[in-house]
Coordinates of C-alpha atoms in Angstrom, one line a residue:
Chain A
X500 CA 0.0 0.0 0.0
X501 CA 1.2 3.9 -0.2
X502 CA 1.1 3.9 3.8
X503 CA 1.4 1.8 6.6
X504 CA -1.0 1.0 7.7
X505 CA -2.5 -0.6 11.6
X506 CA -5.4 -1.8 13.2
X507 CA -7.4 -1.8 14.8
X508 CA -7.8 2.3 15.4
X509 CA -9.1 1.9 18.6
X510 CA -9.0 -1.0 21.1
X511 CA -10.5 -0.9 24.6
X512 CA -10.2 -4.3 26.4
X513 CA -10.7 -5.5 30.3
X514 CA -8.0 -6.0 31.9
X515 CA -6.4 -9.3 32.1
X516 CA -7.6 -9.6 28.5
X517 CA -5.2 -10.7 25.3
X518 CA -5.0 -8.3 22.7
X519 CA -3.6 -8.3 19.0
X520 CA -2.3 -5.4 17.4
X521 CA -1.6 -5.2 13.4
X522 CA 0.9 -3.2 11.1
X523 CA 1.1 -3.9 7.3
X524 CA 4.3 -2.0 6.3
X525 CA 4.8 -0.4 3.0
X526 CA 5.0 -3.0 0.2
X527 CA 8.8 -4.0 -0.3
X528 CA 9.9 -2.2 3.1
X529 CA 13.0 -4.5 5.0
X530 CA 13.0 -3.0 8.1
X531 CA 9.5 -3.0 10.9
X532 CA 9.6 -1.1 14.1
X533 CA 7.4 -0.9 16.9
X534 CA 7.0 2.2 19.5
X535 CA 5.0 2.4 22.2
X536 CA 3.5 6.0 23.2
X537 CA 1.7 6.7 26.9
X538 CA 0.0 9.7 27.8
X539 CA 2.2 13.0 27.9
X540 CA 5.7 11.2 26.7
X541 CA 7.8 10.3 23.6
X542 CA 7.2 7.5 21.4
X543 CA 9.3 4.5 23.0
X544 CA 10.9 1.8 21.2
X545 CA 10.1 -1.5 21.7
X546 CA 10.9 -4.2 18.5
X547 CA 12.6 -4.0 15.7
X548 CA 12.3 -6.2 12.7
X549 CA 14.8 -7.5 9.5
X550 CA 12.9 -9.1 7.3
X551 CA 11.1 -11.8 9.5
X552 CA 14.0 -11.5 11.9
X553 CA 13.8 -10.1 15.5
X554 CA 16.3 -8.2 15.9
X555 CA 16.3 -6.3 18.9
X556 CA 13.2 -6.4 21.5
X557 CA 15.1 -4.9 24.1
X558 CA 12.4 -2.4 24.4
X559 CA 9.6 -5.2 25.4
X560 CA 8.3 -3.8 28.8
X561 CA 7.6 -7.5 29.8
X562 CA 7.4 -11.1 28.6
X563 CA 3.6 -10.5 28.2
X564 CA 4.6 -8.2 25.2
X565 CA 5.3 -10.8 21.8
X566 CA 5.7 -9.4 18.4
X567 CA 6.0 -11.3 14.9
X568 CA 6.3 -11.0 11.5
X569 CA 6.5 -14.4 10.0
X570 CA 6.9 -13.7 6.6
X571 CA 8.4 -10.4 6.4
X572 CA 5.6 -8.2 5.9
X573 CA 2.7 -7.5 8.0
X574 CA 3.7 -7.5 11.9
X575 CA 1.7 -8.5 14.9
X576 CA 2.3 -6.9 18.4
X577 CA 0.5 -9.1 21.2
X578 CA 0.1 -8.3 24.5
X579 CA -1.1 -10.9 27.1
X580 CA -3.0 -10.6 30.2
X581 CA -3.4 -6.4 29.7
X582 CA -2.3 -4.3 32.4
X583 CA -3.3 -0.7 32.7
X584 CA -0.4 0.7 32.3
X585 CA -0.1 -0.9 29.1
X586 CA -2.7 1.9 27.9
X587 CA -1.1 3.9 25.5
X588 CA -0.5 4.6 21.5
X589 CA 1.4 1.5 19.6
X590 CA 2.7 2.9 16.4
X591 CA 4.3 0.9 14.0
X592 CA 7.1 2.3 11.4
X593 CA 8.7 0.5 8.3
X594 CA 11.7 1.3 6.7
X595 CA 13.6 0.6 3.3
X596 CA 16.9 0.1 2.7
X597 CA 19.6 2.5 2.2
X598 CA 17.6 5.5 3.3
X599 CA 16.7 7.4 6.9
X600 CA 13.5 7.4 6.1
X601 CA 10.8 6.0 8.4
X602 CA 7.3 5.9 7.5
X603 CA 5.0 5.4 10.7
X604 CA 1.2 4.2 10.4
X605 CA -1.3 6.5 12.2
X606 CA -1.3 3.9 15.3
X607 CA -3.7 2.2 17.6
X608 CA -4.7 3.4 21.0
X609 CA -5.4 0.6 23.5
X610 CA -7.2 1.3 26.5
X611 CA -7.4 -0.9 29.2
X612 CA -10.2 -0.8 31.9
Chain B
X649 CA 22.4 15.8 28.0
X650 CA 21.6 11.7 27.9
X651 CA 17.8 12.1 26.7
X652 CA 15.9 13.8 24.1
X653 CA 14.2 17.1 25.3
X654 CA 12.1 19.7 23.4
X655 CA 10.9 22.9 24.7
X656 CA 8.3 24.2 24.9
X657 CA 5.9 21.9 25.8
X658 CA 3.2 23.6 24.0
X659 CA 3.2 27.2 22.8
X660 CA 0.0 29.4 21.0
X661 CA 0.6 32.0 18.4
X662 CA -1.5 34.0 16.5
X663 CA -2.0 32.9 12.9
X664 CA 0.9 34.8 10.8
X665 CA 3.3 35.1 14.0
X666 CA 6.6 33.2 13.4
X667 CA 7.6 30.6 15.8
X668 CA 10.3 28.6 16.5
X669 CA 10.8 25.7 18.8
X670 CA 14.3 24.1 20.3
X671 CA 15.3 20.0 20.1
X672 CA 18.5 19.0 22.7
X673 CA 20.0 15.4 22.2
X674 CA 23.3 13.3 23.1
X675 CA 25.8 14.6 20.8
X676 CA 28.2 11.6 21.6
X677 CA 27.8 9.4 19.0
X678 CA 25.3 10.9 16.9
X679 CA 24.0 9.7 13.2
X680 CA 21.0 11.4 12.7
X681 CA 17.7 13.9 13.3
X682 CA 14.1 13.4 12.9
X683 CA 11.6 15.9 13.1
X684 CA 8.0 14.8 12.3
X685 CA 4.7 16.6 12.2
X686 CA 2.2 14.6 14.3
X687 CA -1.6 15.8 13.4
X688 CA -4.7 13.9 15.8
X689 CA -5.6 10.9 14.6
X690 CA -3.4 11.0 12.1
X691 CA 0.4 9.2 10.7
X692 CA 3.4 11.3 11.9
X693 CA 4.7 13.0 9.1
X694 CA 8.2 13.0 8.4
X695 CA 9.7 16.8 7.8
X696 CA 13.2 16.4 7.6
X697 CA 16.2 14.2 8.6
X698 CA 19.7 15.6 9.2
X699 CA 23.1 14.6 9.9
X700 CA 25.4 16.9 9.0
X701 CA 26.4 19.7 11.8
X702 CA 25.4 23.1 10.3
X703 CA 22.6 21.4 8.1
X704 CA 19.8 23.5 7.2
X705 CA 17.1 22.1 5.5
X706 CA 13.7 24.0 4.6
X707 CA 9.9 22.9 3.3
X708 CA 7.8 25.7 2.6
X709 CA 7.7 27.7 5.3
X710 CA 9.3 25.1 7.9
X711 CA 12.5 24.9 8.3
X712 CA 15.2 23.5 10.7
X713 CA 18.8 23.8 11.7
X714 CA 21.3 21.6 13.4
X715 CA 24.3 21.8 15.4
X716 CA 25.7 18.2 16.4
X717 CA 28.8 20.0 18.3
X718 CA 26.6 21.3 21.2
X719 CA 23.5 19.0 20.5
X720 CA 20.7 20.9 19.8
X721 CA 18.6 21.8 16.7
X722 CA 15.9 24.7 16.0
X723 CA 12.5 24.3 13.7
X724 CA 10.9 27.2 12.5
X725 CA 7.6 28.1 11.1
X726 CA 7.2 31.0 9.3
X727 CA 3.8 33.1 9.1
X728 CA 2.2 30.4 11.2
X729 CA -1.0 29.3 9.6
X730 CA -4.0 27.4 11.5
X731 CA -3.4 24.2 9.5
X732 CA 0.2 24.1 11.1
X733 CA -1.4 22.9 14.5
X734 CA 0.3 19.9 15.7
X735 CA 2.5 18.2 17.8
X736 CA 5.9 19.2 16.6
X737 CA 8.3 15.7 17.4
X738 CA 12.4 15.3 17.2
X739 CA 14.1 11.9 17.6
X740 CA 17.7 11.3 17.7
X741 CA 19.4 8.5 16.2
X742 CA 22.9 7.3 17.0
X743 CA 25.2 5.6 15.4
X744 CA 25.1 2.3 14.8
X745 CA 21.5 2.1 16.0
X746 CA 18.4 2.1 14.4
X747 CA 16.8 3.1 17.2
X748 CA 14.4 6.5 17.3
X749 CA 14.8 8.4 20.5
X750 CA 12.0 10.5 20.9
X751 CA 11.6 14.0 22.5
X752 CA 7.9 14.4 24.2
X753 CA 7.4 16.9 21.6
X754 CA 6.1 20.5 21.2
X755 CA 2.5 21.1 20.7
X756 CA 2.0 24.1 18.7
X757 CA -1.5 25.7 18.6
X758 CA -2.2 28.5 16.0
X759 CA -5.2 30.5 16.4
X760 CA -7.0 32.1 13.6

């Protein structure tokens, strides 16, 4: 696509509830990142993607945070038993080679109650 | 400086004023500068990367500086215009890293 793109836009879920968050990079784009955004701060890293390949999630707040991207394109973040102070804005960014530019998606904003 | 920082927080202006806001980062180990233009509910927009110290780079009536000596760089908006309401967000990247340090970013506010 011409964007990245995520969803869902919006996600409200109980706590202690799973969740599933989707990015679809742009078409062709090597590199996937993941950022995580609370209220009143910068986007934070969390994951960062090759190709299929994991390459750093030194950023993960906890083992209840899981991201994939099987096949090198479109990129899962899951989050497991939700805390609330996993609220916040998850934007995903891709990346092609050669070049500084990242493209981010518009993000989705989880809420946890 | 260790992190990001960007001041001010948020700033009004009066549509045609001129504004400017300030980005500090590490400058051990620097590569590069992000600014992006974050709108609600939309996809931050990318305005301009830098690496060079002294760059100065300019998009209409934005534009940006950068000094990697001391670790800070300016944007500017010139004749501020309501539709140039947004968040205003740096990130540093250093070398070796892929990694996006983020500022908490400036939220500009023009009123018509």
């Amino acid at each position: 696509g011409a964007g990245v793109s995520q969803s869902p836009r919006y996600k409200v879920a109980k706590r202690g509830q799973d969740v599933a968050l989707r990015c679809d990079p742009i078409s062709g784009h090597v590199s996937l990142f993941w950022y995580q955004q609370a209220l009143g701060q910068g986007p934070e890293f969390l994951t960062y993607f090759q190709n299929e390949a994991q390459l750093d999630k030194s950023g993960l707040p906890s083992d209840r945070f899981f991201a994939e991207r099987p096949e090198g394109s479109v990129s899962t973040l899951k989050i497991q038993r939700t805390q609330q102070e996993d609220s916040a804005v998850y934007l995903c960014a891709s990346s092609g080679t050669g070049g500084n530019g990242y493209t981010f998606g518009s993000g989705t904003r989880l809420t946890v109650v | 400086i260790l992190n990001v920082e960007q001041s001010p927080q948020s700033l009004h202006v009066q549509e045609g004023d001129s504004t400017n806001f300030t980005c500090s980062f590490p400058s051990s180990n620097f590569y590069a500068l992000h600014w992006y233009r974050w709108e609600t509910a939309k996809s931050p927009e990318a305005l301009f990367v830098m690496t060079l110290n002294g760059d100065e780079k300019k998009k209409g009536r934005i534009s940006a500086t950068l000094n990697t000596k001391e670790g800070y760089s300016y944007l500017y908006i010139k004749g501020s215009q309501p539709e140039d309401s947004a968040t205003y967000l740096c990130a540093s990247r250093g070398a070796g890293s892929y990694q996006l340090t983020f500022g908490k970013g400036t939220k500009l506010s023009v009123i018509p």
